[in-house]
Tab-separated table of N, CA, C and O in Angstrom:
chain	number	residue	atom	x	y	z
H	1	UNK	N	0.848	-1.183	0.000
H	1	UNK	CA	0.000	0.000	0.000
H	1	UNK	C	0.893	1.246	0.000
H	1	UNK	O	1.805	1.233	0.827
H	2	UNK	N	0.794	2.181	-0.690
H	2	UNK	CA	1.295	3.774	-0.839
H	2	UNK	C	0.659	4.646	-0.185
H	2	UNK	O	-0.529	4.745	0.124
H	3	UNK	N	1.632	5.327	0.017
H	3	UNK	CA	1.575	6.923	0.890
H	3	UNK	C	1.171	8.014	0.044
H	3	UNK	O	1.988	8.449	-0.768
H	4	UNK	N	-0.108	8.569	0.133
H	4	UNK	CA	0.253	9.822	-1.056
H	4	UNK	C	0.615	11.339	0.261
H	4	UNK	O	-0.069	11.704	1.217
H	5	UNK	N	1.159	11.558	0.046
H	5	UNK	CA	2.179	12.666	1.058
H	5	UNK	C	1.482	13.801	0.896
H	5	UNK	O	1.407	14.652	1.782
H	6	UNK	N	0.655	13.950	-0.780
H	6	UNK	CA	-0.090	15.465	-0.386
H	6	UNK	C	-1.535	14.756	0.502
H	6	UNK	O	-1.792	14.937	1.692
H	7	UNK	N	-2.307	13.950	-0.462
H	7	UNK	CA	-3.318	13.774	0.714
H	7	UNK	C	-3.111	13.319	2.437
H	7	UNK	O	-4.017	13.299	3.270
H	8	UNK	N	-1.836	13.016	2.646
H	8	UNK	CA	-1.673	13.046	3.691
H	8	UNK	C	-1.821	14.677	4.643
H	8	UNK	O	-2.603	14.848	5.578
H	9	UNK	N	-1.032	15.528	4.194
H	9	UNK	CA	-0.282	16.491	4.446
H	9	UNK	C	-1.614	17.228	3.799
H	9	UNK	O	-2.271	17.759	4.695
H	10	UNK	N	-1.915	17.320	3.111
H	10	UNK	CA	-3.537	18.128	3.559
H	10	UNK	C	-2.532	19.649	2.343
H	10	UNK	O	-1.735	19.762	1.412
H	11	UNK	N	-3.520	20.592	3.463
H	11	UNK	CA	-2.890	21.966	2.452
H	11	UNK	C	-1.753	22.354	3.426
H	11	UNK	O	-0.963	23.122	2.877
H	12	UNK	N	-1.521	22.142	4.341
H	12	UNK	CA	-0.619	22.478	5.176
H	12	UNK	C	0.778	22.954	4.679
H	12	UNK	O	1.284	24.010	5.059
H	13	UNK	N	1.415	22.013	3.718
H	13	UNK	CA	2.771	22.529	3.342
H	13	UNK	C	2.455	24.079	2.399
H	13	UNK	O	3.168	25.080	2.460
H	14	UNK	N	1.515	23.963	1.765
H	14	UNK	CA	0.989	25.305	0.835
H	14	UNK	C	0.963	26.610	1.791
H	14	UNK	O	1.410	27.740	1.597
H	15	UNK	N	0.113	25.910	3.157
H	15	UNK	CA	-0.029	27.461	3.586
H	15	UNK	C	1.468	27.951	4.394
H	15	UNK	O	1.672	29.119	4.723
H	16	UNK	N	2.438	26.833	4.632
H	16	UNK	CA	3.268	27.320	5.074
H	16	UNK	C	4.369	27.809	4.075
H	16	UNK	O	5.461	28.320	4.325
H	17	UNK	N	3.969	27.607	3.252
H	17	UNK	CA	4.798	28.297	1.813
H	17	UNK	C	4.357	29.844	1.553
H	17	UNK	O	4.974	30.723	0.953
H	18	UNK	N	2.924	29.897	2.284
H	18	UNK	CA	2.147	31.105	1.300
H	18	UNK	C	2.825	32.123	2.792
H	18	UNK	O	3.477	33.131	2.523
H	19	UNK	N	2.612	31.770	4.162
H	19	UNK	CA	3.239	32.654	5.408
H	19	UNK	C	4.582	32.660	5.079
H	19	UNK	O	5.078	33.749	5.369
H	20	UNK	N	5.411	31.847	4.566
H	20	UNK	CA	6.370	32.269	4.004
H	20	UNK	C	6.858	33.490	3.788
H	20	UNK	O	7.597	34.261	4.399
H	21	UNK	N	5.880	33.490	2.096
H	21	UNK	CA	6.136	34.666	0.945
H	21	UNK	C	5.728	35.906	1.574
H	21	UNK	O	6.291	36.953	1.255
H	22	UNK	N	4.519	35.882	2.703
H	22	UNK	CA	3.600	36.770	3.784
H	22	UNK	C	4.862	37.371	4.360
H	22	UNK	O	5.132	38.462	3.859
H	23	UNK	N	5.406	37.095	4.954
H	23	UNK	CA	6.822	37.183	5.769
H	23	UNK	C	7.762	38.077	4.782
H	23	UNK	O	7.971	39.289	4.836
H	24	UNK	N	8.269	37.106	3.858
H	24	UNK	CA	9.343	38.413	3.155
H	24	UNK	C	8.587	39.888	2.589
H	24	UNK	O	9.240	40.931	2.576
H	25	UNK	N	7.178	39.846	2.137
H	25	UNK	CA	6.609	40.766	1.791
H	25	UNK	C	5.950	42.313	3.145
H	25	UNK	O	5.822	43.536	3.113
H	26	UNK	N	5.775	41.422	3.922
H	26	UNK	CA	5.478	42.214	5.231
H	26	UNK	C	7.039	42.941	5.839
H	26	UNK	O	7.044	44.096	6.266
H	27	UNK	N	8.155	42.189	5.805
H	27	UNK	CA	9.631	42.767	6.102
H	27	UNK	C	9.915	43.667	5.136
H	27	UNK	O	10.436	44.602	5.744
H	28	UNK	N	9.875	43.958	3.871
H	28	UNK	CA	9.854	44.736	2.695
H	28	UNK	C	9.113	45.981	3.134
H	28	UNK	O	9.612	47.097	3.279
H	29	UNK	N	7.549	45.545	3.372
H	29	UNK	CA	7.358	46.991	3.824
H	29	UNK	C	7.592	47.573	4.918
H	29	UNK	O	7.208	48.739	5.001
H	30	UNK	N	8.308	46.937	6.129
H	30	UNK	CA	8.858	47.246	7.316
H	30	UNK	C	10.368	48.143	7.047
H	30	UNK	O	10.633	49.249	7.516
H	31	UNK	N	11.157	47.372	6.232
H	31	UNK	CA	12.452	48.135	5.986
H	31	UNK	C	12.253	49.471	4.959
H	31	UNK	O	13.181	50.244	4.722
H	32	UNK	N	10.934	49.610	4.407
H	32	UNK	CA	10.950	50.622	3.936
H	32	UNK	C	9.510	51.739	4.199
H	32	UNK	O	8.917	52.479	3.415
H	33	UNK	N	9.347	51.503	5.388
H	33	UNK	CA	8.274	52.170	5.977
H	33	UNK	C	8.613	53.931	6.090
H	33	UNK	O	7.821	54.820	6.405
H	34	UNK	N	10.175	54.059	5.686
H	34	UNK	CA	10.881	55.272	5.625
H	34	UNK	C	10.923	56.034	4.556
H	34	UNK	O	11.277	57.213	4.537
H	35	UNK	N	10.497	55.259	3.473
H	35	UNK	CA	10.977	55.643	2.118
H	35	UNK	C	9.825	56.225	1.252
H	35	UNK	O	8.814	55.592	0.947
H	36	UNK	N	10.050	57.278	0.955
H	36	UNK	CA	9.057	58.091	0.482
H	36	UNK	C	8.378	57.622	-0.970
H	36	UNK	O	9.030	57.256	-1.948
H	37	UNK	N	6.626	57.732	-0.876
H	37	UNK	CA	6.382	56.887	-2.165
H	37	UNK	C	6.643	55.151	-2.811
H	37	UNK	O	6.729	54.528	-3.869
H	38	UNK	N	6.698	54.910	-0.848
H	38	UNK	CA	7.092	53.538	-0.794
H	38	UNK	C	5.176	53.209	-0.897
H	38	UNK	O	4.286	53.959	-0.498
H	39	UNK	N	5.055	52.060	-1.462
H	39	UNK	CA	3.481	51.452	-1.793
H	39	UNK	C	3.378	50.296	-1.032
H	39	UNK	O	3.976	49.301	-1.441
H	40	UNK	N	2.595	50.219	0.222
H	40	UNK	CA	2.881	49.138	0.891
H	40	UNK	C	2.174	47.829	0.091
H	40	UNK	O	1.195	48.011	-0.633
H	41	UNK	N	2.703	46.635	0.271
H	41	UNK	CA	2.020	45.124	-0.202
H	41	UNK	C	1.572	44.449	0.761
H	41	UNK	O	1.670	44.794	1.938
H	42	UNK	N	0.882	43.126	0.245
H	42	UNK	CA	0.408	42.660	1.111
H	42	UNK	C	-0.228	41.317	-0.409
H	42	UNK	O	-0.271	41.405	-1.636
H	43	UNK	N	-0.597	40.243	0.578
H	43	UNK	CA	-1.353	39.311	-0.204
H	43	UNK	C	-2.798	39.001	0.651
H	43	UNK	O	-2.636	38.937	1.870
H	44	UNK	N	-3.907	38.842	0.258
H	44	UNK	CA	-5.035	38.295	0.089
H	44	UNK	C	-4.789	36.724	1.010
H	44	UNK	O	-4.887	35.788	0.215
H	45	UNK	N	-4.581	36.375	2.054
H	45	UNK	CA	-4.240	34.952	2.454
H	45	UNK	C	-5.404	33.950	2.050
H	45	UNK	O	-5.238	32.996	1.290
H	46	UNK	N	-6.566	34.279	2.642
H	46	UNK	CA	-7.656	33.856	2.843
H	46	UNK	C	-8.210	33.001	1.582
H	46	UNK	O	-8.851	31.953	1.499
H	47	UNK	N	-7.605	34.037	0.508
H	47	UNK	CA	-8.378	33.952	-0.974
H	47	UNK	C	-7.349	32.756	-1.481
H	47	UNK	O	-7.575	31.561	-1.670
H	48	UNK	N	-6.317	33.412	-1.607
H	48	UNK	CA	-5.157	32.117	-2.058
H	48	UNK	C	-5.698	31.088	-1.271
H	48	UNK	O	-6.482	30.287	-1.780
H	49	UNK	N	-5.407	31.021	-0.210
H	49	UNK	CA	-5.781	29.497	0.477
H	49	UNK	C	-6.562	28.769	0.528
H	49	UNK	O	-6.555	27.697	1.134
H	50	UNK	N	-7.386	29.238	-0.116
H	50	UNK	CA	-9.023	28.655	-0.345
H	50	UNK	C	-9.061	27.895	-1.798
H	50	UNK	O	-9.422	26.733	-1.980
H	51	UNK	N	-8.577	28.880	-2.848
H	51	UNK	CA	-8.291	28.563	-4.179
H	51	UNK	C	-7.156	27.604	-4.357
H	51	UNK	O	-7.142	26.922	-5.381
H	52	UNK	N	-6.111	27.466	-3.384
H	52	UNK	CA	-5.162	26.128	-3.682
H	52	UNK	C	-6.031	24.907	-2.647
H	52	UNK	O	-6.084	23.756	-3.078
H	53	UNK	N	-6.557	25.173	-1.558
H	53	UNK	CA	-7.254	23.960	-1.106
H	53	UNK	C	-8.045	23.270	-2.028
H	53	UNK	O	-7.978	22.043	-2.114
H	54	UNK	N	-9.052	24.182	-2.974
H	54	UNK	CA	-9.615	23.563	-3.639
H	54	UNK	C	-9.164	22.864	-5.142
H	54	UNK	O	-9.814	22.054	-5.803
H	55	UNK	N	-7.568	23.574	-5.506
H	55	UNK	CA	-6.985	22.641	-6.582
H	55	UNK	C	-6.514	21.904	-5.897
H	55	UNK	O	-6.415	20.937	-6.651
H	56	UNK	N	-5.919	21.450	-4.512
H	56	UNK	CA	-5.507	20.458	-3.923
H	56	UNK	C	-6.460	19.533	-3.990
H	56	UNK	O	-6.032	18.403	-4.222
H	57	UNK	N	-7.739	19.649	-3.848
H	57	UNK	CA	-8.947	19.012	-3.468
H	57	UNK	C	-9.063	17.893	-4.955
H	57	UNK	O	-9.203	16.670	-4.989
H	58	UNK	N	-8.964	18.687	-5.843
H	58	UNK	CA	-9.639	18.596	-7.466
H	58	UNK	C	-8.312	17.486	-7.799
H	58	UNK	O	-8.458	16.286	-8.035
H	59	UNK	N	-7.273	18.078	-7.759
H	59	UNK	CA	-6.085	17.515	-8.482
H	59	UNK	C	-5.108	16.952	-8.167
H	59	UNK	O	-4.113	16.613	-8.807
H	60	UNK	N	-5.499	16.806	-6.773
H	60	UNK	CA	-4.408	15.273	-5.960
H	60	UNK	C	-3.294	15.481	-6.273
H	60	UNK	O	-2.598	14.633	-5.715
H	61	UNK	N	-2.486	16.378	-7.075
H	61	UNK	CA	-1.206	16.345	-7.462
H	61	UNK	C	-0.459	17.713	-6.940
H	61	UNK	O	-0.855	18.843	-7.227
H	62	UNK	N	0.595	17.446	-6.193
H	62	UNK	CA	1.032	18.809	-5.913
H	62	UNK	C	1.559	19.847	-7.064
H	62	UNK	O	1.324	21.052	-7.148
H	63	UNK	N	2.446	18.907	-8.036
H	63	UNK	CA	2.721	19.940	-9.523
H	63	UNK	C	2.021	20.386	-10.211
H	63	UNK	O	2.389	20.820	-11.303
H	64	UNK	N	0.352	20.440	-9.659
H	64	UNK	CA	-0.089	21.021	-10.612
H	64	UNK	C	-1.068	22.278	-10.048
H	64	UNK	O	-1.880	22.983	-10.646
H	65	UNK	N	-0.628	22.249	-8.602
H	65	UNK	CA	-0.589	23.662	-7.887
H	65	UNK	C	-0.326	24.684	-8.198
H	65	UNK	O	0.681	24.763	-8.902
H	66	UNK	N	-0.904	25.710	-7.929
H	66	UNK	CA	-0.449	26.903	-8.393
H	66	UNK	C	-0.720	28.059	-7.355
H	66	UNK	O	-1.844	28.172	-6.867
H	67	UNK	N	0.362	28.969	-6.996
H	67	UNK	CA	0.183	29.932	-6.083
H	67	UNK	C	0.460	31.283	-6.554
H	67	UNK	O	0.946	32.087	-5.759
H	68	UNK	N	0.168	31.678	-7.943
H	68	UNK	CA	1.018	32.600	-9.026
H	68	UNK	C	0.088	34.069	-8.081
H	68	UNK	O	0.195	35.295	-8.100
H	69	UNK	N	-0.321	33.608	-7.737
H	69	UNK	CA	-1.302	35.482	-6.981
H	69	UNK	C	0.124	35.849	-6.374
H	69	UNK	O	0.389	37.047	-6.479
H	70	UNK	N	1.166	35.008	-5.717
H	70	UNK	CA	2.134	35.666	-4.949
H	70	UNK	C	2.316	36.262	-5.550
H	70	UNK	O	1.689	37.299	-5.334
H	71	UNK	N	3.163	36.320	-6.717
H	71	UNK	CA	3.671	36.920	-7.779
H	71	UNK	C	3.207	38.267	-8.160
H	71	UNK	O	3.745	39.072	-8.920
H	72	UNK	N	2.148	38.358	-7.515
H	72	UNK	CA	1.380	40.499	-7.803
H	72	UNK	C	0.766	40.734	-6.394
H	72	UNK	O	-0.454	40.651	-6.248
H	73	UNK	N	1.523	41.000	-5.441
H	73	UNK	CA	0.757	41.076	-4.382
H	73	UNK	C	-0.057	42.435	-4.175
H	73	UNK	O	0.350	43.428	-4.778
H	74	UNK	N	-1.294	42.546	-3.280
H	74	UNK	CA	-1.868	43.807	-3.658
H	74	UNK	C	-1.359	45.098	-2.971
H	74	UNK	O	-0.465	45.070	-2.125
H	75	UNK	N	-1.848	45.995	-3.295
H	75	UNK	CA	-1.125	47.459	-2.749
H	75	UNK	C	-2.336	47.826	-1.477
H	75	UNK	O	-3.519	47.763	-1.811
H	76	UNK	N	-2.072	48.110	-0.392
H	76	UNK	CA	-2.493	48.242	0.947
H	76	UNK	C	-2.993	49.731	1.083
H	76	UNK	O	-2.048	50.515	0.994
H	77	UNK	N	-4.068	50.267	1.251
H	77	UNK	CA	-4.679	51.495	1.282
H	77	UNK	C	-3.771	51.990	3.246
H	77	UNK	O	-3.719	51.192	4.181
H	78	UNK	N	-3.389	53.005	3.269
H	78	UNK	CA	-2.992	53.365	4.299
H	78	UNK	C	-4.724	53.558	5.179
H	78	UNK	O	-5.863	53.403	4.740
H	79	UNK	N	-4.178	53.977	6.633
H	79	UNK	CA	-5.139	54.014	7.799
H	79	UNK	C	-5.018	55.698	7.620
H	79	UNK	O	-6.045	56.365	7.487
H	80	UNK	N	-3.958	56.196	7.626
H	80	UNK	CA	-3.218	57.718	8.254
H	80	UNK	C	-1.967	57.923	6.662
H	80	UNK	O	-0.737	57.863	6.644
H	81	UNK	N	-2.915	58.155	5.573
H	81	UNK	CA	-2.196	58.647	4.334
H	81	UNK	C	-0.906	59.350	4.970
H	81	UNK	O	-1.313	60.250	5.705
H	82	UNK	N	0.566	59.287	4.973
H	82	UNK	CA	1.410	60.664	4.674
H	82	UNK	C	1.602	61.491	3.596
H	82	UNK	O	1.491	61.339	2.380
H	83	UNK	N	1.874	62.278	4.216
H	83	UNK	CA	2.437	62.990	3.088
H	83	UNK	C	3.455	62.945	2.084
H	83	UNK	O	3.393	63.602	1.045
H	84	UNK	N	4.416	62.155	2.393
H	84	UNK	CA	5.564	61.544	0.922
H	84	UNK	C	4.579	60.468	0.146
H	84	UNK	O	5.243	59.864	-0.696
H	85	UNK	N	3.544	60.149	0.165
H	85	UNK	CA	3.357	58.946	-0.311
H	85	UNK	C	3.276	57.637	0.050
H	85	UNK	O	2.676	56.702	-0.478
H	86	UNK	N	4.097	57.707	1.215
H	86	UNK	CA	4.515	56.138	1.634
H	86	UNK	C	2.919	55.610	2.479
H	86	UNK	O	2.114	56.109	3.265
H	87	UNK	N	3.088	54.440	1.815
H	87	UNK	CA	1.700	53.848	2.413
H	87	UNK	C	1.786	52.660	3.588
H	87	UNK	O	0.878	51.969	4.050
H	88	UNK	N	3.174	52.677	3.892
H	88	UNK	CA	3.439	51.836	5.027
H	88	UNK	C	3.391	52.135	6.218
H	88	UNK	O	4.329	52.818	6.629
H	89	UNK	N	2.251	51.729	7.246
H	89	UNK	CA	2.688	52.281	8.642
H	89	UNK	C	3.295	51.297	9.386
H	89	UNK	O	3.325	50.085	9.169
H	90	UNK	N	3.886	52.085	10.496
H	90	UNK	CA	5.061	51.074	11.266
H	90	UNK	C	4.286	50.132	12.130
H	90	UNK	O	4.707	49.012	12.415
H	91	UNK	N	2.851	50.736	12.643
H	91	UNK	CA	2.294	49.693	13.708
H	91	UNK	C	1.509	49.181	13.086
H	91	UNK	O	0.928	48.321	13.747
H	92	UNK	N	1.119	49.277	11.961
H	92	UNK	CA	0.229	48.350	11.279
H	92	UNK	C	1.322	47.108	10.267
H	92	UNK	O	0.840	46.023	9.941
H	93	UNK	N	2.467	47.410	9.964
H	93	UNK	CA	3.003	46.460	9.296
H	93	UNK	C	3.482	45.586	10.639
H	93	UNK	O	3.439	44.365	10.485
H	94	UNK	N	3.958	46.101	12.006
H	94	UNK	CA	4.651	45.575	13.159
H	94	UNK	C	3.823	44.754	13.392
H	94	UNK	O	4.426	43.716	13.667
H	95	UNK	N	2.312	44.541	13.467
H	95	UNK	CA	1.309	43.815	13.771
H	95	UNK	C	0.967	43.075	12.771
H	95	UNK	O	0.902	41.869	13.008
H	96	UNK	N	0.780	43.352	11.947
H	96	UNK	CA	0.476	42.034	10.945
H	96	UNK	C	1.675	41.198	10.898
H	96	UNK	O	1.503	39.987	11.033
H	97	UNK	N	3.188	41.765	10.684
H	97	UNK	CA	4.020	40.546	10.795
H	97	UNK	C	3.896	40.142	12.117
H	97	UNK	O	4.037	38.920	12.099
H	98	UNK	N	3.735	40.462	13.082
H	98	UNK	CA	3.647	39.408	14.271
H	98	UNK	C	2.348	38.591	14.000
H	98	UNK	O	2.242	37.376	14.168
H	99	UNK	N	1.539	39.292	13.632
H	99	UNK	CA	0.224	37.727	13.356
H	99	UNK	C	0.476	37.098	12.324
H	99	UNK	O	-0.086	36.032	12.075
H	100	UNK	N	1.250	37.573	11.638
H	100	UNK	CA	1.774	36.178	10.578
H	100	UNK	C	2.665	35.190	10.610
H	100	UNK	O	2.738	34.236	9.836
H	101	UNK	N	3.969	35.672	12.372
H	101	UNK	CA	4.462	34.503	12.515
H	101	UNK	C	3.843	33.583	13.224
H	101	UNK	O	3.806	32.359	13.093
H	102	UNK	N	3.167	34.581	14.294
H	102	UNK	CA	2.093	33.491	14.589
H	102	UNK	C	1.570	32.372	13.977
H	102	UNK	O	1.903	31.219	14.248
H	103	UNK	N	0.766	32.696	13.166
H	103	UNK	CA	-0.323	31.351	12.244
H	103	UNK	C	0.925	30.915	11.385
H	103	UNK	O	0.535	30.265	10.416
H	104	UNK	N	2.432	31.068	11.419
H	104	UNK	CA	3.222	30.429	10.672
H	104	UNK	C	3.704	29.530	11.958
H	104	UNK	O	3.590	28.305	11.928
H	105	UNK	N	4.077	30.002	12.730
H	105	UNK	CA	4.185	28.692	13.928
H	105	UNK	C	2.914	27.934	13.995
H	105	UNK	O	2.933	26.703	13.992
H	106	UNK	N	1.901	28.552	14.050
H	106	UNK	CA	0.624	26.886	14.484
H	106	UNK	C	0.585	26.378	12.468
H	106	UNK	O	0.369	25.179	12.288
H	107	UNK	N	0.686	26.820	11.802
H	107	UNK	CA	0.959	26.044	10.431
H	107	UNK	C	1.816	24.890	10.788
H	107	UNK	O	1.558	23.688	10.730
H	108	UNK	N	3.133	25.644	11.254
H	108	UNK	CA	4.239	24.885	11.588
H	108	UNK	C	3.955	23.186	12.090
H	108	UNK	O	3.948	22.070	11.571
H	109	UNK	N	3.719	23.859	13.527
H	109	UNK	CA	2.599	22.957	14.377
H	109	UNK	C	1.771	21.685	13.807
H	109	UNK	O	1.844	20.497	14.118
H	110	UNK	N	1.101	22.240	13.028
H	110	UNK	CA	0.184	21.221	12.341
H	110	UNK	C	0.257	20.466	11.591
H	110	UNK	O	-0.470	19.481	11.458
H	111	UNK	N	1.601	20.948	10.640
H	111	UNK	CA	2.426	20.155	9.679
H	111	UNK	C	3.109	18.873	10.538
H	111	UNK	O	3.187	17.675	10.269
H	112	UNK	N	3.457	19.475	11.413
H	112	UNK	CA	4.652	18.697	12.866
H	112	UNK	C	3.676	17.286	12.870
H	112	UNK	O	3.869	16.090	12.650
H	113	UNK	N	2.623	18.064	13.216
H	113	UNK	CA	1.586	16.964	13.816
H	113	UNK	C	1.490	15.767	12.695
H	113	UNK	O	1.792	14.576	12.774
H	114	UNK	N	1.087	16.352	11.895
H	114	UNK	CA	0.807	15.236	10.244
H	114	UNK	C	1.806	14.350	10.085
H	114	UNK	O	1.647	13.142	9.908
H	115	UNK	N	3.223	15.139	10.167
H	115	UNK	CA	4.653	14.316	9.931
H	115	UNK	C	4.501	13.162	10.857
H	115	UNK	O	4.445	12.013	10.419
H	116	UNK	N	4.422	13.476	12.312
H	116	UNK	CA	4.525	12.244	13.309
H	116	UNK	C	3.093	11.616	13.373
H	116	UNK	O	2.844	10.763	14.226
H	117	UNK	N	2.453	11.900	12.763
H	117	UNK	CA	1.349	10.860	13.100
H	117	UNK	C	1.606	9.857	11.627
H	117	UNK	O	1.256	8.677	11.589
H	118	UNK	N	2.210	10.503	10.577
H	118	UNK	CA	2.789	9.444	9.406
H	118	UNK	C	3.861	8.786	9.806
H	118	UNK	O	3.763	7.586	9.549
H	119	UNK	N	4.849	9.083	10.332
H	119	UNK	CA	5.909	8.232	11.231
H	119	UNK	C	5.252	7.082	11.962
H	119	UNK	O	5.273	5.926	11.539
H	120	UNK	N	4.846	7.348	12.739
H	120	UNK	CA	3.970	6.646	13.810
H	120	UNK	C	2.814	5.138	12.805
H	120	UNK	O	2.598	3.967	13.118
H	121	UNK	N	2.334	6.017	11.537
H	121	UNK	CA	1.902	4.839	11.097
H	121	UNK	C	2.623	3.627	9.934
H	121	UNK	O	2.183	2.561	9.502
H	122	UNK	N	4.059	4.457	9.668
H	122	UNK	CA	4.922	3.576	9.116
H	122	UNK	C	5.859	2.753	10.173
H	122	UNK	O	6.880	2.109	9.932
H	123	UNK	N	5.247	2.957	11.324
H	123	UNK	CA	6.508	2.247	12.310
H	123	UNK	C	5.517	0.979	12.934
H	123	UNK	O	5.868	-0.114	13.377
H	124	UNK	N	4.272	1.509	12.803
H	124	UNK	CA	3.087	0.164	13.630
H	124	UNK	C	2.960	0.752	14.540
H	124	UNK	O	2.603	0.006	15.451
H	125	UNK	N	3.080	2.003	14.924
H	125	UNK	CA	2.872	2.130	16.781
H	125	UNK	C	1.003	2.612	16.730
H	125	UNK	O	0.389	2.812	17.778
């Protein structure tokens, strides 16, 4: 009998790919929260993750996944417009990357979980 590793593993490795890309894009607008006519980014999580669960769902195959939304992430309307332009604020980017390592540790977590409970059933325990 075979292992299929994505239906095992669920969407889990996806979303920890997508907090990933969340991560370098949220630090981007952190290091340049200074820079005038800086356009803050951001991605849609919710939407991606829904739309690869359901090609995960459809197409059992991980290569034929697709996460290409990373690739244009959207531009973030400021709370408190400045005046250079820059659409990054410091406590609103400081907070979303902390809630994104967050749900990237319980991603983490959950992946953890999947791995050893597949261990566990290739060993007989």
């Amino acid at each position: 009998m075979s292992i299929s590793f994505d239906r095992a593993l669920g969407i889990h490795p996806y979303a920890l790919e997508l907090r990933t890309e969340r991560a370098r894009i949220l630090a981007g607008n952190l290091a340049n929260v200074d820079t005038p006519g800086y356009l803050a980014r951001d991605v849609d999580y919710k939407s991606i993750l829904s739309r690869v669960a359901s090609q995960v769902e459809t197409s059992r195959q991980s290569s034929s996944v697709s996460m290409s939304e990373l690739d244009h992430p959207l531009y973030r309307v400021p709370e408190q417009p400045s005046l250079d332009g820059n659409t990054a604020e410091l406590g609103v980017e400081q907070g979303k990357f902390a809630n994104n390592a967050m749900e990237y540790q319980t991603t983490l977590a959950f992946l953890n979980m999947k791995i050893t409970g597949i261990a566990k059933a290739i060993e007989g325990r």
